[in-house]
XYZ file of C-alpha atoms in Angstrom:
674
model
C -9.705 37.332 -6.440
C -10.476 41.044 -6.451
C -12.911 42.235 -9.102
C -11.604 44.803 -11.517
C -13.176 48.241 -11.242
C -15.704 48.841 -13.976
C -14.380 50.957 -16.822
C -16.423 53.556 -18.658
C -15.622 54.490 -22.262
C -15.918 58.202 -22.994
C -15.477 59.821 -26.395
C -12.629 62.305 -26.378
C -10.137 63.822 -28.810
C -6.437 64.183 -29.449
C -5.130 67.723 -28.826
C -1.783 67.242 -30.571
C -0.838 69.291 -33.614
C -0.922 66.517 -36.190
C -2.247 65.711 -39.648
C -4.723 63.150 -38.363
C -6.447 64.814 -35.353
C -7.842 61.529 -34.026
C -11.006 60.811 -32.129
C -10.518 58.817 -28.917
C -12.464 56.376 -26.813
C -10.975 56.833 -23.346
C -11.361 54.188 -20.653
C -11.969 55.734 -17.211
C -12.162 53.847 -13.908
C -12.574 55.371 -10.443
C -12.062 58.855 -11.814
C -8.785 58.033 -13.533
C -7.851 57.663 -17.199
C -6.620 54.085 -17.564
C -6.303 53.680 -21.339
C -6.607 55.692 -24.543
C -8.107 53.857 -27.506
C -9.223 54.983 -30.935
C -12.889 55.767 -31.572
C -14.100 53.209 -34.105
C -17.118 55.360 -34.979
C -15.091 58.242 -36.394
C -15.393 58.269 -40.218
C -11.741 59.226 -40.808
C -9.658 57.870 -37.945
C -11.778 54.705 -37.530
C -10.296 53.539 -34.246
C -6.671 53.702 -35.359
C -4.415 55.964 -33.264
C -0.663 56.312 -32.896
C 1.560 55.796 -29.877
C 1.794 59.553 -29.297
C -1.937 59.657 -28.661
C -1.832 56.626 -26.398
C 0.917 58.300 -24.349
C -1.576 60.971 -23.238
C -2.762 58.575 -20.525
C 0.758 58.413 -19.086
C 1.212 62.136 -19.480
C -1.949 62.794 -17.472
C -1.039 60.350 -14.690
C 2.749 60.684 -14.641
C 4.298 61.173 -11.189
C 6.732 63.759 -12.578
C 3.901 65.998 -13.687
C 3.768 69.530 -12.272
C 0.527 69.745 -10.286
C 1.144 72.751 -8.021
C 2.315 76.299 -8.778
C 6.066 76.670 -8.354
C 8.257 79.701 -7.684
C 12.017 79.755 -8.034
C 13.573 81.016 -4.813
C 17.370 81.196 -4.573
C 17.622 78.930 -7.618
C 15.273 76.237 -6.312
C 11.588 75.684 -7.079
C 9.265 75.884 -4.091
C 5.544 75.177 -4.040
C 3.322 78.210 -3.572
C -0.411 78.856 -3.765
C -2.203 79.921 -6.916
C -3.248 83.108 -5.138
C 0.354 84.052 -4.391
C 1.532 83.159 -7.895
C -1.184 85.143 -9.656
C -0.937 88.137 -7.306
C 2.818 88.383 -7.795
C 2.619 87.895 -11.572
C -0.076 90.587 -11.839
C 2.086 93.028 -9.865
C 5.035 92.354 -12.154
C 2.873 92.851 -15.248
C 1.708 96.255 -13.976
C 5.251 97.369 -13.222
C 6.537 96.326 -16.633
C 3.696 98.134 -18.371
C 4.224 101.283 -16.323
C 7.965 101.354 -16.959
C 8.233 100.166 -20.564
C 4.745 99.729 -22.011
C 2.850 96.490 -22.757
C 5.114 95.335 -25.590
C 7.856 94.692 -23.043
C 5.877 91.486 -22.339
C 6.336 88.588 -24.762
C 3.895 85.723 -25.227
C 5.866 82.818 -26.661
C 3.588 79.970 -27.648
C 3.199 77.328 -30.296
C 0.597 74.595 -30.767
C 1.709 71.783 -28.480
C -1.818 71.284 -27.173
C -4.573 72.648 -29.358
C -8.170 73.524 -28.635
C -10.551 76.214 -29.837
C -10.759 77.991 -26.486
C -6.960 78.282 -26.287
C -7.354 81.296 -28.586
C -8.445 83.434 -25.626
C -4.778 83.945 -24.729
C -4.573 86.841 -27.168
C -7.752 88.316 -25.660
C -5.892 88.538 -22.354
C -2.982 90.450 -23.828
C -5.283 92.791 -25.754
C -7.073 93.503 -22.502
C -3.681 94.206 -20.967
C -3.135 96.819 -23.677
C -0.762 94.947 -25.949
C 2.221 92.601 -26.039
C 4.976 91.240 -28.234
C 3.365 88.603 -30.405
C 4.836 85.723 -32.410
C 3.899 84.962 -36.001
C 5.065 82.461 -38.596
C 5.748 78.789 -38.087
C 8.731 76.600 -37.366
C 6.786 73.829 -39.032
C 5.036 74.818 -42.254
C 4.751 78.585 -42.646
C 6.617 79.042 -45.938
C 4.505 76.412 -47.670
C 1.268 78.019 -46.535
C 2.383 81.369 -47.924
C 3.366 79.657 -51.173
C -0.053 78.112 -51.657
C -1.756 81.377 -50.740
C 0.212 83.034 -53.540
C -0.661 80.274 -56.021
C -4.257 79.365 -55.147
C -5.314 82.160 -52.798
C -5.545 79.678 -49.919
C -4.137 76.360 -48.755
C -6.971 73.839 -48.862
C -7.242 70.107 -49.471
C -9.597 67.533 -50.893
C -11.504 65.241 -48.553
C -9.461 62.162 -47.566
C -11.950 59.937 -49.376
C -11.177 61.620 -52.708
C -7.998 59.548 -52.985
C -10.313 56.778 -54.191
C -10.651 58.763 -57.446
C -6.889 59.039 -57.994
C -5.151 57.066 -60.714
C -1.721 58.051 -59.418
C -0.616 59.220 -55.961
C 2.583 61.208 -55.416
C 3.862 61.515 -51.855
C 6.420 64.290 -51.961
C 8.413 64.667 -48.731
C 5.845 63.151 -46.360
C 6.413 59.883 -44.482
C 2.742 59.057 -44.033
C 3.527 55.853 -42.141
C 5.026 57.941 -39.322
C 3.189 61.263 -39.397
C -0.127 60.686 -41.221
C -1.185 57.132 -40.463
C -4.710 57.408 -41.851
C -3.429 58.616 -45.196
C -1.017 55.673 -45.155
C -3.920 53.260 -44.642
C -5.773 54.802 -47.584
C -2.595 54.609 -49.681
C -2.384 50.881 -49.153
C -6.041 50.438 -50.151
C -5.559 52.607 -53.236
C -2.520 50.578 -54.220
C -4.535 47.348 -53.951
C -7.183 48.701 -56.317
C -4.498 49.573 -58.889
C -3.436 53.151 -58.196
C 0.290 53.778 -58.432
C 2.239 55.302 -55.556
C 5.334 57.458 -56.099
C 7.431 58.709 -53.182
C 9.968 61.513 -53.556
C 12.182 61.947 -50.492
C 15.843 61.965 -49.398
C 14.983 58.980 -47.190
C 13.669 55.631 -48.341
C 11.232 55.593 -45.439
C 8.496 53.068 -44.666
C 6.102 54.832 -47.046
C 8.715 54.795 -49.817
C 9.260 51.074 -49.316
C 5.641 50.504 -50.357
C 5.885 52.711 -53.443
C 5.879 51.667 -57.089
C 8.478 54.349 -57.739
C 10.888 55.847 -55.220
C 12.882 58.943 -56.161
C 15.812 59.870 -53.928
C 16.379 63.625 -54.128
C 19.173 65.655 -52.530
C 17.954 67.687 -49.539
C 16.804 71.199 -50.425
C 16.707 70.501 -54.158
C 13.039 69.514 -54.605
C 12.304 72.778 -56.418
C 14.900 71.960 -59.059
C 13.338 68.527 -59.490
C 9.895 70.117 -59.879
C 11.269 72.461 -62.550
C 12.633 69.425 -64.364
C 9.249 67.687 -64.240
C 7.545 70.762 -65.720
C 10.223 70.919 -68.422
C 9.563 67.252 -69.229
C 5.788 67.762 -69.262
C 6.249 70.369 -71.983
C 8.623 68.259 -74.049
C 6.223 65.300 -73.825
C 3.286 67.622 -74.632
C 1.471 66.495 -71.497
C 0.561 69.958 -70.215
C -3.163 70.767 -69.902
C -3.400 73.593 -72.408
C -7.091 74.248 -71.760
C -6.634 74.707 -68.024
C -3.545 76.856 -68.578
C -5.267 79.084 -71.141
C -8.516 79.663 -69.248
C -7.711 79.319 -65.559
C -4.140 80.519 -64.942
C -2.162 83.734 -64.839
C 1.574 84.154 -65.508
C 2.230 81.021 -67.554
C 4.821 82.714 -69.761
C 6.925 83.575 -66.701
C 7.034 79.919 -65.692
C 7.928 78.925 -69.261
C 10.878 81.289 -69.173
C 12.029 79.882 -65.832
C 12.069 76.233 -66.893
C 13.480 77.030 -70.334
C 16.452 78.833 -68.835
C 17.655 75.866 -66.753
C 19.232 72.809 -68.347
C 18.681 69.171 -67.513
C 22.383 68.934 -66.789
C 22.073 71.448 -63.962
C 18.873 69.835 -62.661
C 20.483 66.383 -62.564
C 23.588 67.809 -60.895
C 21.520 69.570 -58.213
C 19.013 66.846 -57.479
C 20.930 63.642 -58.091
C 17.911 62.419 -60.104
C 18.567 61.226 -63.653
C 16.704 62.545 -66.680
C 14.875 59.267 -67.332
C 13.347 59.326 -63.848
C 12.300 62.957 -64.313
C 10.488 61.926 -67.496
C 8.831 59.043 -65.650
C 7.472 61.404 -62.992
C 6.224 63.762 -65.724
C 4.316 60.912 -67.387
C 2.637 60.124 -64.071
C 1.387 63.705 -63.803
C 0.315 63.699 -67.433
C -1.833 60.605 -66.886
C -4.439 62.244 -64.661
C -6.050 62.254 -62.190
C -2.880 62.468 -60.088
C -2.909 63.698 -56.507
C 0.124 65.133 -54.695
C 0.539 65.025 -50.911
C 3.271 67.374 -49.758
C 5.265 67.036 -46.567
C 6.573 69.808 -44.354
C 10.324 69.223 -44.372
C 11.244 70.424 -47.860
C 10.013 73.946 -47.163
C 12.306 74.250 -44.109
C 15.046 75.703 -46.281
C 15.893 79.231 -47.371
C 14.308 78.425 -50.762
C 11.383 76.512 -49.208
C 8.448 78.661 -50.296
C 9.510 78.650 -53.932
C 9.976 74.887 -53.706
C 6.303 74.482 -52.818
C 5.291 76.959 -55.541
C 7.160 74.882 -58.124
C 5.473 71.661 -57.041
C 2.103 73.440 -57.049
C 2.943 74.498 -60.606
C 3.299 70.844 -61.681
C -0.249 70.196 -60.504
C -1.569 73.234 -62.359
C 0.447 72.684 -65.551
C -0.764 69.080 -65.779
C -4.394 70.018 -65.072
C -4.513 68.134 -61.778
C -6.241 71.004 -59.984
C -9.975 71.237 -59.261
C -10.703 67.678 -60.386
C -11.716 64.586 -58.391
C -8.644 62.493 -57.686
C -6.312 65.437 -58.224
C -5.102 68.295 -56.055
C -1.857 69.443 -54.452
C -2.386 68.808 -50.739
C -0.358 70.729 -48.191
C -2.533 72.471 -45.601
C -6.280 72.693 -45.096
C -6.803 76.196 -43.753
C -10.475 76.080 -44.712
C -10.964 74.127 -41.466
C -9.569 76.734 -39.077
C -11.097 79.584 -41.087
C -14.587 78.360 -40.165
C -14.015 79.109 -36.473
C -14.366 82.571 -34.965
C -10.930 82.862 -33.433
C -10.989 86.630 -34.044
C -13.949 86.893 -31.665
C -12.284 84.709 -29.059
C -9.104 86.783 -29.298
C -11.094 90.061 -29.414
C -8.939 91.252 -32.298
C -11.373 94.071 -33.035
C -9.925 95.940 -30.045
C -6.830 98.035 -30.847
C -3.700 97.261 -28.855
C 0.020 97.982 -28.955
C 1.480 94.951 -30.684
C 5.069 94.287 -31.672
C 5.727 91.211 -33.776
C 8.598 88.742 -33.717
C 8.669 85.516 -35.680
C 8.881 82.135 -34.002
C 12.133 81.602 -35.856
C 13.944 84.768 -34.800
C 12.395 85.345 -31.382
C 15.639 84.617 -29.524
C 17.676 87.107 -31.551
C 14.928 89.717 -31.247
C 14.703 89.269 -27.475
C 18.416 89.981 -27.237
C 18.549 92.909 -29.655
C 15.216 94.763 -29.707
C 15.372 97.378 -26.967
C 12.536 99.735 -27.868
C 11.314 98.594 -25.435
C 13.369 95.647 -24.126
C 11.497 92.415 -23.450
C 11.712 92.094 -19.686
C 8.910 89.604 -19.014
C 7.630 86.590 -20.920
C 4.858 84.015 -20.768
C 5.336 80.614 -22.381
C 2.263 78.468 -23.024
C 1.697 75.469 -25.304
C 5.365 75.291 -26.172
C 8.923 74.518 -25.205
C 11.005 77.047 -27.157
C 14.291 76.177 -25.480
C 14.161 72.764 -27.141
C 12.172 73.534 -30.274
C 13.352 76.845 -31.730
C 16.553 76.875 -33.814
C 20.029 77.710 -32.502
C 19.511 76.512 -28.927
C 22.542 78.277 -27.498
C 21.184 81.661 -28.539
C 17.695 80.651 -27.381
C 18.996 79.804 -23.923
C 20.803 83.132 -23.678
C 17.578 84.909 -24.632
C 15.280 83.088 -22.214
C 17.762 83.559 -19.385
C 17.705 87.318 -19.976
C 14.174 88.055 -18.715
C 13.538 89.672 -15.367
C 10.495 87.409 -15.095
C 9.659 84.230 -17.010
C 6.303 82.490 -16.478
C 5.753 79.034 -17.988
C 2.504 77.075 -17.999
C 3.132 73.391 -18.671
C 2.471 69.806 -17.620
C 6.044 69.057 -16.579
C 9.420 70.695 -16.124
C 10.555 71.115 -19.702
C 13.891 72.730 -20.516
C 12.059 76.054 -20.805
C 10.167 75.565 -17.550
C 13.422 74.861 -15.711
C 14.516 78.418 -16.534
C 11.258 79.956 -15.281
C 10.621 82.106 -12.248
C 7.075 80.743 -12.026
C 5.773 77.409 -13.341
C 1.995 77.102 -13.500
C 0.437 73.612 -13.724
C -1.776 73.150 -16.798
C -4.618 70.728 -17.332
C -4.385 68.012 -19.961
C -6.950 67.345 -22.677
C -8.824 64.913 -20.423
C -9.249 67.542 -17.691
C -10.872 70.327 -19.714
C -13.643 70.706 -22.260
C -12.923 71.920 -25.789
C -13.276 71.425 -29.530
C -10.272 70.143 -31.475
C -9.433 70.446 -35.169
C -6.365 70.565 -37.400
C -6.080 72.609 -40.583
C -4.069 69.857 -42.229
C -5.740 66.690 -43.551
C -9.437 66.090 -42.852
C -12.420 68.352 -42.263
C -13.865 66.948 -39.023
C -13.952 68.722 -35.686
C -13.764 66.562 -32.553
C -15.209 67.258 -29.122
C -13.787 66.300 -25.749
C -15.461 66.924 -22.400
C -13.611 67.160 -19.103
C -13.686 63.454 -18.321
C -11.600 63.372 -15.124
C -10.896 65.820 -12.332
C -7.712 67.812 -12.793
C -4.735 66.334 -10.988
C -3.549 68.285 -7.959
C -4.026 72.008 -8.499
C -3.700 71.956 -12.286
C -5.830 74.594 -13.994
C -6.717 75.350 -17.596
C -5.062 78.174 -19.501
C -8.505 79.803 -19.670
C -8.774 79.811 -15.865
C -5.291 81.316 -15.573
C -6.043 84.162 -18.009
C -9.410 84.767 -16.351
C -7.904 85.104 -12.886
C -5.121 87.377 -14.092
C -7.622 89.576 -15.962
C -9.560 90.096 -12.723
C -6.405 91.265 -10.977
C -5.559 93.640 -13.805
C -8.945 95.287 -14.084
C -10.572 93.772 -17.163
C -12.226 90.680 -15.697
C -15.439 91.435 -17.602
C -13.603 90.407 -20.797
C -13.553 86.855 -19.427
C -16.917 86.739 -17.684
C -18.205 83.769 -19.682
C -18.838 80.084 -19.065
C -16.979 77.387 -20.997
C -20.195 76.817 -22.970
C -20.274 80.530 -23.824
C -16.713 80.384 -25.135
C -17.554 77.413 -27.370
C -20.549 79.300 -28.743
C -18.505 82.442 -29.378
C -15.910 80.432 -31.274
C -18.528 78.683 -33.426
C -20.864 81.628 -34.102
C -20.354 81.571 -37.879
C -20.627 77.786 -38.090
C -23.833 77.714 -36.092
C -25.228 80.367 -38.437
C -24.644 77.934 -41.288
C -26.646 75.168 -39.631
C -23.796 73.362 -37.893
C -24.839 72.095 -34.461
C -22.668 72.410 -31.368
C -25.126 70.262 -29.439
C -24.986 67.418 -31.972
C -21.194 67.605 -32.108
C -20.983 67.323 -28.338
C -23.466 64.435 -28.285
C -21.754 62.417 -31.045
C -18.191 63.509 -30.317
C -17.366 64.805 -33.796
C -18.924 66.384 -36.882
C -18.059 67.104 -40.484
C -17.485 70.736 -41.364
C -19.165 72.362 -44.390
C -16.184 72.243 -46.754
C -16.243 71.010 -50.403
C -14.773 67.554 -50.941
C -12.833 68.755 -54.022
C -10.885 71.996 -53.706
C -11.279 74.606 -56.485
C -13.806 72.480 -58.407
C -15.399 75.661 -59.783
C -11.991 77.022 -60.867
C -12.720 80.163 -58.875
C -9.480 80.791 -57.017
C -9.040 83.213 -54.117
C -6.279 85.126 -55.894
C -6.498 88.736 -57.160
C -7.021 87.461 -60.724
C -9.480 84.758 -59.694
C -7.176 82.291 -61.456
C -4.353 79.992 -60.440
C -1.319 82.292 -60.434
C 2.045 81.052 -61.666
C 3.044 84.691 -61.123
C 1.526 85.981 -57.902
C -0.315 89.286 -58.088
C -0.456 89.259 -54.300
C 3.342 89.237 -54.218
C 3.446 91.834 -56.981
C 1.238 94.106 -54.898
C 3.562 93.678 -51.932
C 6.599 94.389 -54.142
C 8.164 91.097 -53.171
C 9.397 87.868 -54.698
C 10.791 89.089 -58.007
C 7.512 90.824 -58.918
C 5.591 87.716 -57.983
C 7.466 85.340 -60.262
C 8.505 81.928 -59.000
C 12.227 81.790 -58.330
C 14.567 78.840 -58.701
C 17.154 79.312 -55.979
C 19.624 77.273 -54.007
C 19.078 76.808 -50.288
C 21.438 78.560 -47.879
C 23.731 75.894 -46.368
C 22.398 72.876 -48.234
C 23.415 74.365 -51.584
C 24.830 72.396 -54.481
C 27.443 74.899 -55.563
C 30.612 74.607 -53.516
C 30.970 78.371 -53.171
C 27.720 78.342 -51.187
C 28.886 75.639 -48.797
C 31.131 75.827 -45.745
C 33.612 73.214 -46.939
C 34.339 72.089 -43.394
C 30.760 70.858 -42.880
C 29.784 68.600 -45.764
C 26.767 66.618 -44.611
C 23.081 67.516 -44.657
C 21.495 67.372 -41.201
C 17.806 66.553 -41.063
C 15.788 66.652 -37.836
C 12.752 64.464 -38.375
C 9.645 64.370 -36.243
C 10.114 61.552 -33.705
C 8.021 58.433 -34.124
C 6.911 58.166 -30.480
C 6.858 61.739 -29.213
C 4.999 64.827 -30.327
C 8.094 67.016 -30.539
C 9.490 67.229 -26.972
C 6.307 66.238 -25.155
C 6.656 62.493 -24.613
C 10.356 61.702 -24.324
C 10.343 61.755 -20.521
C 7.664 59.020 -20.592
C 9.506 56.655 -22.927
C 11.972 53.929 -22.093
C 15.020 53.590 -24.324
C 14.720 57.145 -25.623
C 16.979 58.934 -23.145
C 19.809 59.847 -25.535
C 20.252 61.168 -29.038
C 20.598 58.697 -31.880
C 22.710 59.932 -34.788
C 21.441 58.167 -37.896
C 24.013 58.163 -40.699
C 23.916 56.895 -44.256
C 25.878 53.809 -45.197
C 28.231 56.013 -47.239
C 28.987 58.307 -44.296
C 29.503 55.280 -42.038
C 31.972 53.833 -44.524
C 33.839 57.119 -44.981
C 34.269 57.626 -41.227
C 34.535 53.967 -40.167
C 31.396 54.190 -38.033
C 29.271 51.259 -36.966
C 26.085 50.739 -34.979
C 26.548 51.538 -31.315
C 29.589 53.770 -31.734
C 29.580 57.127 -29.985
C 29.506 59.982 -32.465
C 29.830 63.753 -32.440
C 28.217 66.039 -35.004
C 29.115 69.696 -35.041
C 29.202 73.004 -36.892
C 29.898 76.627 -35.994
C 26.676 76.864 -33.939
C 27.143 73.895 -31.644
C 27.743 70.181 -31.233
C 25.800 67.092 -30.254
C 26.823 63.674 -28.939
C 24.890 60.506 -29.560
C 24.804 56.841 -30.403
C 25.463 55.954 -34.041
C 22.875 54.059 -36.032
C 23.694 53.221 -39.654
C 20.631 53.554 -41.881
C 20.950 52.332 -45.443
C 17.709 54.091 -46.329
C 19.223 57.571 -45.945
C 20.460 59.588 -48.900
C 24.267 59.137 -49.037
C 24.896 62.721 -47.866
C 22.364 62.744 -45.002
C 22.555 62.547 -41.213
C 19.358 62.588 -39.157
C 18.736 63.260 -35.477
C 15.079 63.246 -34.395
C 14.094 66.575 -32.876
C 12.704 67.165 -29.398
C 15.171 65.717 -26.894
C 15.995 67.741 -23.806
C 19.318 68.924 -22.396
C 19.323 66.018 -19.936
C 19.195 63.607 -22.885
C 22.197 65.140 -24.625
C 20.574 68.279 -25.960
C 18.263 69.287 -28.766
C 19.283 68.866 -32.389
C 18.527 72.589 -32.609
C 21.932 73.207 -31.059
C 23.058 72.922 -34.684
C 20.222 74.428 -36.744
C 19.844 77.843 -38.357
C 17.401 80.434 -37.014
C 16.876 82.291 -40.291
C 13.658 82.742 -42.225
C 12.571 81.211 -45.498
C 12.090 83.077 -48.753
C 8.388 83.539 -47.921
C 9.236 85.045 -44.529
C 6.792 82.903 -42.554
C 8.798 79.727 -42.050
C 11.929 78.354 -40.463
C 14.970 76.900 -42.238
C 16.057 74.230 -39.747
C 16.704 71.629 -42.479
C 19.023 74.040 -44.284
C 21.894 72.811 -42.153
C 25.346 71.309 -42.710
C 27.415 69.427 -40.140
C 30.591 67.428 -39.764
C 30.888 64.123 -37.918
C 33.534 62.139 -36.089
C 33.740 59.407 -33.504
C 33.280 60.766 -29.997
């Protein structure tokens, strides 16, 4: 019997853009990653990882992976050398700049694979003289802007602080699917006597464990929050001391909630008055913590929705206290790193800005100058950005499209050049997420890169040499890590210790706003935002109570031919579009419909269905889900054209009320048997 090759366990990290940002223990044998396990020594993730993280072994070793530079010649990809690819790309960059200026080049990226050193991509384009840059977020941008208006920043309590909570409200976040370490803490908190309330259009696996589940109509969470504030006041459960001494604009909020009736709130939300009172009592019995999800701000009214839920926390005094807080993002984590230095943002450059949401429309319409060349890194816009048909038209319009990726995504298939990127296990970096916990994880290069795969850093470095500013990249990987952690190291944080242990805690308070010193212009929590007032936006900074765009309650705001709310949840086994090609049984869209919709259209499990609206249509296999709100259809996002097409064939590409977020959930569709 042959002896099995000895495996070595090496501490590594997950690069995926996720709440949990797990620490790994990776088994390596004969220079190959053979298994990805959780690191039991990590104080937060404690050895528990999800299937998306485990799939990184397959993604690294997959036979379909792109491992050589490719060039499209007469419609077919042919392997070429790195030297040829980079020489030709550099020539094209020079010609575009000479003819149109640097902003004729677009860098389309997202955060598919994170890492501190990835921030040097902007340094390259600043060295080039400028570019068209993306801002905003398909994922959570409106909510971040909302919390910045309310608190001055979007920061969270330490995960351990949940142990101080008497009540826990999970509003729009399915922790069992997308935040597994919070879910584990929820179950422990419930055992010690804390109550768990879940508010969501879907009775998901987290909701099934709750003491109270509240089913709210999609896009109407802000109306529900207004009702809870109204009930707090009627029950005299508001924290008058906190309001009087630590807030600004309270009278404006009073006017808002006074002017709307319970009848309208119940009509909009589908939540009865008694349940609204029950939620208010939970907030009035502090300390109560709120964990917000990302879906409910993906509507045209999304930013104000988050502001209204923030306002519940402030009105009830559940801000700045152990066991309290309104948790959305944790930007304090990313703000500790010197990404400005890595990106060399101190150097002026010609920069035009598109948003991630409207990039396709802007590519097709902005002609001063036209976008004639584009780079795509860390993303797959053809699958992930809204209104796929318009996105495809836009990305087909470039004279030159360069895509760096691990495999031939839908976007890469359109490219003129595909450059093979390294995976997390083939490059050294620091990894962190500004979302849930305040630990940074370290991963060395633990295996040799497959084939000719190279890091994004190497690609930018080589191109900079060809374009005459190679000195901007004349640093070692260790140098880059030191540049990006300059401020942290000045505060006593140790890069060496982090590398040796594999992770470290960042110097961030465990309880946000404990000193009641907020980062707003007034120094107080702002029900009326002075920041927005200064920018002459958002009704002079007042919170607004508005209907979403397509998902509106009032019939005059709804296209009567498309009556159902379409959600596009994060898939359970893939990080957006990244893993589907590795999974068995995931090669077609599944159209999940509520029991009511199934009854109305005589649909049953396994039927073929078609959902459609004026933007597109999508085929798939029907699955009846009794846990869905009666008016809801869901199709998990991320599937490719070969699997039936992205759900974004149907979604809107507009921007939220805060201007920094997408509105993909603000979507109505019709359905019939296919």
